[in-house]
mmCIF file of C-alpha atoms in Angstrom:
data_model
loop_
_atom_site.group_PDB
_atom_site.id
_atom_site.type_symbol
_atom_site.label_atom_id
_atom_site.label_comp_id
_atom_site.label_asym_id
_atom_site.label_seq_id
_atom_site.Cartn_x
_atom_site.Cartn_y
_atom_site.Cartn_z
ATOM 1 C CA UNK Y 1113 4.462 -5.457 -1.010
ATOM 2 C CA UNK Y 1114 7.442 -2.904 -0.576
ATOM 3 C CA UNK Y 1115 9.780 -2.447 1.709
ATOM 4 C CA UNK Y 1116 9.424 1.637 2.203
ATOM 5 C CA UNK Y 1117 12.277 1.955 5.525
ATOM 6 C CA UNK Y 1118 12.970 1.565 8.863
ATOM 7 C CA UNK Y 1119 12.863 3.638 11.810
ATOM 8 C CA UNK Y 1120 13.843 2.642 15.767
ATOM 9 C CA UNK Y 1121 13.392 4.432 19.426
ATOM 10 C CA UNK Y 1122 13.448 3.787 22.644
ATOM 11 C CA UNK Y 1123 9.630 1.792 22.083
ATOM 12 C CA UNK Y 1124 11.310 -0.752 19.293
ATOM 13 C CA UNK Y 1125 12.059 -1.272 15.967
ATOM 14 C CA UNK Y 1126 9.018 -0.642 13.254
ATOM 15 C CA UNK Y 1127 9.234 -1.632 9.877
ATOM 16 C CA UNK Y 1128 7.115 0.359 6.958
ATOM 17 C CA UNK Y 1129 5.552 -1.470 3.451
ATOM 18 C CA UNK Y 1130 3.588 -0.114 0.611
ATOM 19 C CA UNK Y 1131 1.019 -2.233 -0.500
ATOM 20 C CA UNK Y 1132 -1.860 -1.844 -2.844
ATOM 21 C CA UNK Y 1133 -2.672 1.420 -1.198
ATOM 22 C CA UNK Y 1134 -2.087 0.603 2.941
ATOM 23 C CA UNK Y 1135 1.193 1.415 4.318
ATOM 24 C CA UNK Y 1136 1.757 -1.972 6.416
ATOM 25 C CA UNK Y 1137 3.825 -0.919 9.618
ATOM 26 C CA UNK Y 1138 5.650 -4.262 11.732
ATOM 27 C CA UNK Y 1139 6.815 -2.798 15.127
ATOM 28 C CA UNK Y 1140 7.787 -3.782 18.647
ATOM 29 C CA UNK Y 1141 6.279 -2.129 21.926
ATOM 30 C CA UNK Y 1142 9.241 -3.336 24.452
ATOM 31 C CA UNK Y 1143 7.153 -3.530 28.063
ATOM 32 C CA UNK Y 1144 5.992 -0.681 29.587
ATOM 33 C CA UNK Y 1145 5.942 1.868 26.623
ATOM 34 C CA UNK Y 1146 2.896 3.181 24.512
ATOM 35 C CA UNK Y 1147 2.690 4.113 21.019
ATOM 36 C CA UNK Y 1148 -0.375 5.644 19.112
ATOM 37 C CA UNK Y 1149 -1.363 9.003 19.783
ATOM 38 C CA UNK Y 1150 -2.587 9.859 16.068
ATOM 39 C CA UNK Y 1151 -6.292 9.706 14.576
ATOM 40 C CA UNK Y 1152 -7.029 9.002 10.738
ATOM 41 C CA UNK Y 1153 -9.400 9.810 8.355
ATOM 42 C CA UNK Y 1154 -10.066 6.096 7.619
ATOM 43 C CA UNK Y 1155 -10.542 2.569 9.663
ATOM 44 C CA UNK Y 1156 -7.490 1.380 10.782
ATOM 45 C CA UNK Y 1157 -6.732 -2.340 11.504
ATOM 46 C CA UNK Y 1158 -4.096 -3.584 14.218
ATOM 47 C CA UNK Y 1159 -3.093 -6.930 14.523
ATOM 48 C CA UNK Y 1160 -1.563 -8.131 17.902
ATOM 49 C CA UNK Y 1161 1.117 -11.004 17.088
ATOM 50 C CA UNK Y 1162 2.974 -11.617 20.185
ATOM 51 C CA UNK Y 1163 2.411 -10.262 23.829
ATOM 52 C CA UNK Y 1164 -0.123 -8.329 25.722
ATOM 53 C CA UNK Y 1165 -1.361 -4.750 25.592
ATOM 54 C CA UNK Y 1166 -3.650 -2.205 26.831
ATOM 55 C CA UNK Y 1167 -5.578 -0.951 23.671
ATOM 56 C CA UNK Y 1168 -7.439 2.663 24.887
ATOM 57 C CA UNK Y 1169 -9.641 3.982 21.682
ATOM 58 C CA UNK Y 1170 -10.835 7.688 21.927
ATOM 59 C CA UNK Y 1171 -12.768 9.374 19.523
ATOM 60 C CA UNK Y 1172 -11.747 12.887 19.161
ATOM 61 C CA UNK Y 1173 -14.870 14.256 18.549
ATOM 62 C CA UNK Y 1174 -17.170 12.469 21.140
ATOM 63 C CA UNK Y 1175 -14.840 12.028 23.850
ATOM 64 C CA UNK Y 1176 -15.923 8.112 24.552
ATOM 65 C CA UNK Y 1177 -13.309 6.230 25.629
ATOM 66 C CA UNK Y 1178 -12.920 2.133 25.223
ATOM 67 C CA UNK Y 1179 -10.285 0.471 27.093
ATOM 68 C CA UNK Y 1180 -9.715 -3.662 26.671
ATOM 69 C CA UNK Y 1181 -6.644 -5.666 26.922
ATOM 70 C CA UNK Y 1182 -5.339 -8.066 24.091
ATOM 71 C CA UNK Y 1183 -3.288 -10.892 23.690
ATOM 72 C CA UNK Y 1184 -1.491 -12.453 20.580
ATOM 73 C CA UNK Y 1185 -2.845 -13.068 18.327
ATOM 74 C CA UNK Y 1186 -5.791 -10.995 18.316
ATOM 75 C CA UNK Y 1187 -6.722 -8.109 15.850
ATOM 76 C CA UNK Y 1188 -9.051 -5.279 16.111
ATOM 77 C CA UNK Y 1189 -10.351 -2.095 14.017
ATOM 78 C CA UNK Y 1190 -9.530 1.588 15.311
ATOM 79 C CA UNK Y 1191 -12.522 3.586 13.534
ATOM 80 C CA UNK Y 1192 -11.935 6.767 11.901
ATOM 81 C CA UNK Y 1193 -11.593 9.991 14.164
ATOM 82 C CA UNK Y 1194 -9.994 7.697 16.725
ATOM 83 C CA UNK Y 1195 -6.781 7.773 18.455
ATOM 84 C CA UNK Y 1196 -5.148 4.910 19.926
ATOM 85 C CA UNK Y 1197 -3.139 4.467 22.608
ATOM 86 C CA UNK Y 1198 -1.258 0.809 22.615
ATOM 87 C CA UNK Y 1199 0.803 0.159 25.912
ATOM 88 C CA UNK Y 1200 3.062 -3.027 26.059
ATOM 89 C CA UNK Y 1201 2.131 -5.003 28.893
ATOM 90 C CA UNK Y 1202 4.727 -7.110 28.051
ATOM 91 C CA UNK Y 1203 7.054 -7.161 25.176
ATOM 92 C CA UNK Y 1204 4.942 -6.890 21.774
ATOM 93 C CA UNK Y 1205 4.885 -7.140 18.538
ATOM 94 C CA UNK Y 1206 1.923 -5.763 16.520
ATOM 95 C CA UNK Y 1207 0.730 -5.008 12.307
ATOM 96 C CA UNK Y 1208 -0.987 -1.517 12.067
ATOM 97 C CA UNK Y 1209 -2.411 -1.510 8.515
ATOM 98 C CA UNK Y 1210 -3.518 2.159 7.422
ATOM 99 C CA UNK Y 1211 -5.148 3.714 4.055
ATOM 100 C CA UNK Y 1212 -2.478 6.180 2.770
ATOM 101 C CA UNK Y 1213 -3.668 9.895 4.089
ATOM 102 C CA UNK Y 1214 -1.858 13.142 3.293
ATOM 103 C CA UNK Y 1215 -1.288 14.140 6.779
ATOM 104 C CA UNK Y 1216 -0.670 12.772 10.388
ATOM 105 C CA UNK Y 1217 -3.429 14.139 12.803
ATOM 106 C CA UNK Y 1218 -2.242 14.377 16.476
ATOM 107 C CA UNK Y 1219 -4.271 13.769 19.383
ATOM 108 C CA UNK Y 1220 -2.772 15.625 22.182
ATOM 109 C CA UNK Y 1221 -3.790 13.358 25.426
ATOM 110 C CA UNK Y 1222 -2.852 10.222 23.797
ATOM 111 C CA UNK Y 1223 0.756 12.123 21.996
ATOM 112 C CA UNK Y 1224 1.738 13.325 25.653
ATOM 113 C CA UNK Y 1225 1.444 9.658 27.407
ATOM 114 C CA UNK Y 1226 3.479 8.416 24.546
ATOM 115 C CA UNK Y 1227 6.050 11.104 24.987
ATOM 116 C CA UNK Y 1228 6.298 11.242 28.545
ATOM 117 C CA UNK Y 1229 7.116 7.303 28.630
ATOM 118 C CA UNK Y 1230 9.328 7.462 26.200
ATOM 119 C CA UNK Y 1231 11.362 9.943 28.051
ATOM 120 C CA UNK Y 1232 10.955 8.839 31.859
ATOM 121 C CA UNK Y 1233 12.256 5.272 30.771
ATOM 122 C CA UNK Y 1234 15.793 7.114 28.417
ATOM 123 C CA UNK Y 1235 17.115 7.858 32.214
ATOM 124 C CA UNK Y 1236 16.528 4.056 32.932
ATOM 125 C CA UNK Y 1237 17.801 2.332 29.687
ATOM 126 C CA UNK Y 1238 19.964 0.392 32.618
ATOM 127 C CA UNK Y 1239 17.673 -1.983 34.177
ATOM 128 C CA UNK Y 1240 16.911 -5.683 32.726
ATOM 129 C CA UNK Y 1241 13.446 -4.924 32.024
ATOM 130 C CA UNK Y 1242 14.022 -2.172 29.726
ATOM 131 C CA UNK Y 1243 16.945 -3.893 27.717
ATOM 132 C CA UNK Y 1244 16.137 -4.307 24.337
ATOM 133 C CA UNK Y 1245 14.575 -7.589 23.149
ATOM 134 C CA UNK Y 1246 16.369 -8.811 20.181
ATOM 135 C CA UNK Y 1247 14.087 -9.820 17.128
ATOM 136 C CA UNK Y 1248 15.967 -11.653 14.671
ATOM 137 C CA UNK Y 1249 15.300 -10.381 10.836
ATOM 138 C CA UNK Y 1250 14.030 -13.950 9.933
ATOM 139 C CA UNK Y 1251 11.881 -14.173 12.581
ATOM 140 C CA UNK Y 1252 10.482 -10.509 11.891
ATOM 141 C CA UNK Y 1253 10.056 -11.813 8.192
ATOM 142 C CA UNK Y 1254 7.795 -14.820 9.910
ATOM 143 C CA UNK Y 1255 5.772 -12.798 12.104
ATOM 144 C CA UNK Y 1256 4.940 -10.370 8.775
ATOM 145 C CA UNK Y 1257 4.001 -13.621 6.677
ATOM 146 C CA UNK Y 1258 1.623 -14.705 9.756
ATOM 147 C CA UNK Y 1259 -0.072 -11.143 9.935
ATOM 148 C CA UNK Y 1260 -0.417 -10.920 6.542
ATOM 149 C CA UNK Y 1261 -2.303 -14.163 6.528
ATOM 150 C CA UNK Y 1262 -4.296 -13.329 9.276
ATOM 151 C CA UNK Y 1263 -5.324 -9.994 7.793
ATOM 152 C CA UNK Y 1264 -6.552 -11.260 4.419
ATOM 153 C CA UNK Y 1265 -8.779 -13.831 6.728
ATOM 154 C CA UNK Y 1266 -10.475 -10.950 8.291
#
């Protein structure tokens, strides 16, 4: 596996790997923000390791909606031609594992929930709840052992 970067936002940190193929992505949903938004061409698996979230799957073609909450440590499969949107019911960390694809598909209803979060909580980056939750890089390097494991059980 290989370290391919590191991005950060408002949501949490998210950490990207190579490997055999999958792009591996480690990130945080702090409480109260969503990420997702995006459909693929092939079956994606996500792999809750700590907290709680909501988990809505659409597919874009069909319309049908699935909504169930998860808690750590859980995983479950996003099928192809279906967005997610992930909300943080309380701080989370999760494992998206994805097949390399040549583009980044958008669904728009899922995108806009993500975006309009992000920005209603950058005027309130003042309050306890939204302060960052610190994730210390050994611990991070635990929690991506762990998932790993648990992903090769599957």
């Amino acid at each position: 596996m290989k370290f391919v970067g590191k991005d950060e936002d408002v949501r949490g940190q998210r950490w990207n790997f190579q490997d055999n193929g999958n792009l591996v992505s480690l990130f945080e949903i702090k409480k109260g923000f969503s990420r997702g938004g995006q459909y693929h061409e092939n079956e994606v698996t996500h792999i809750l390791i700590s907290g709680k979230i909501e988990y809505r799957k659409e597919n874009v073609l069909t319309n049908k909606e699935e909504i169930s909450t998860m808690d750590s440590f859980s995983s479950t499969s996003l099928p192809p031609d279906t967005s997610d949107l992930i909300t943080a019911l309380e701080d989370s960390v999760m494992v998206g594992i994805y097949k390399n694809e040549s583009e980044k598909k958008f669904y728009q209803k899922h995108s806009r929930i993500v975006k309009e979060k992000m920005e209603s909580k950058k005027d309130h980056e003042h309050f306890a709840n939204d302060d960052p939750t610190e994730f210390p890089k050994e611990d991070m390097e635990d929690l991506a052992k762990k998932a790993i494991k648990k992903f090769k059980s599957l």
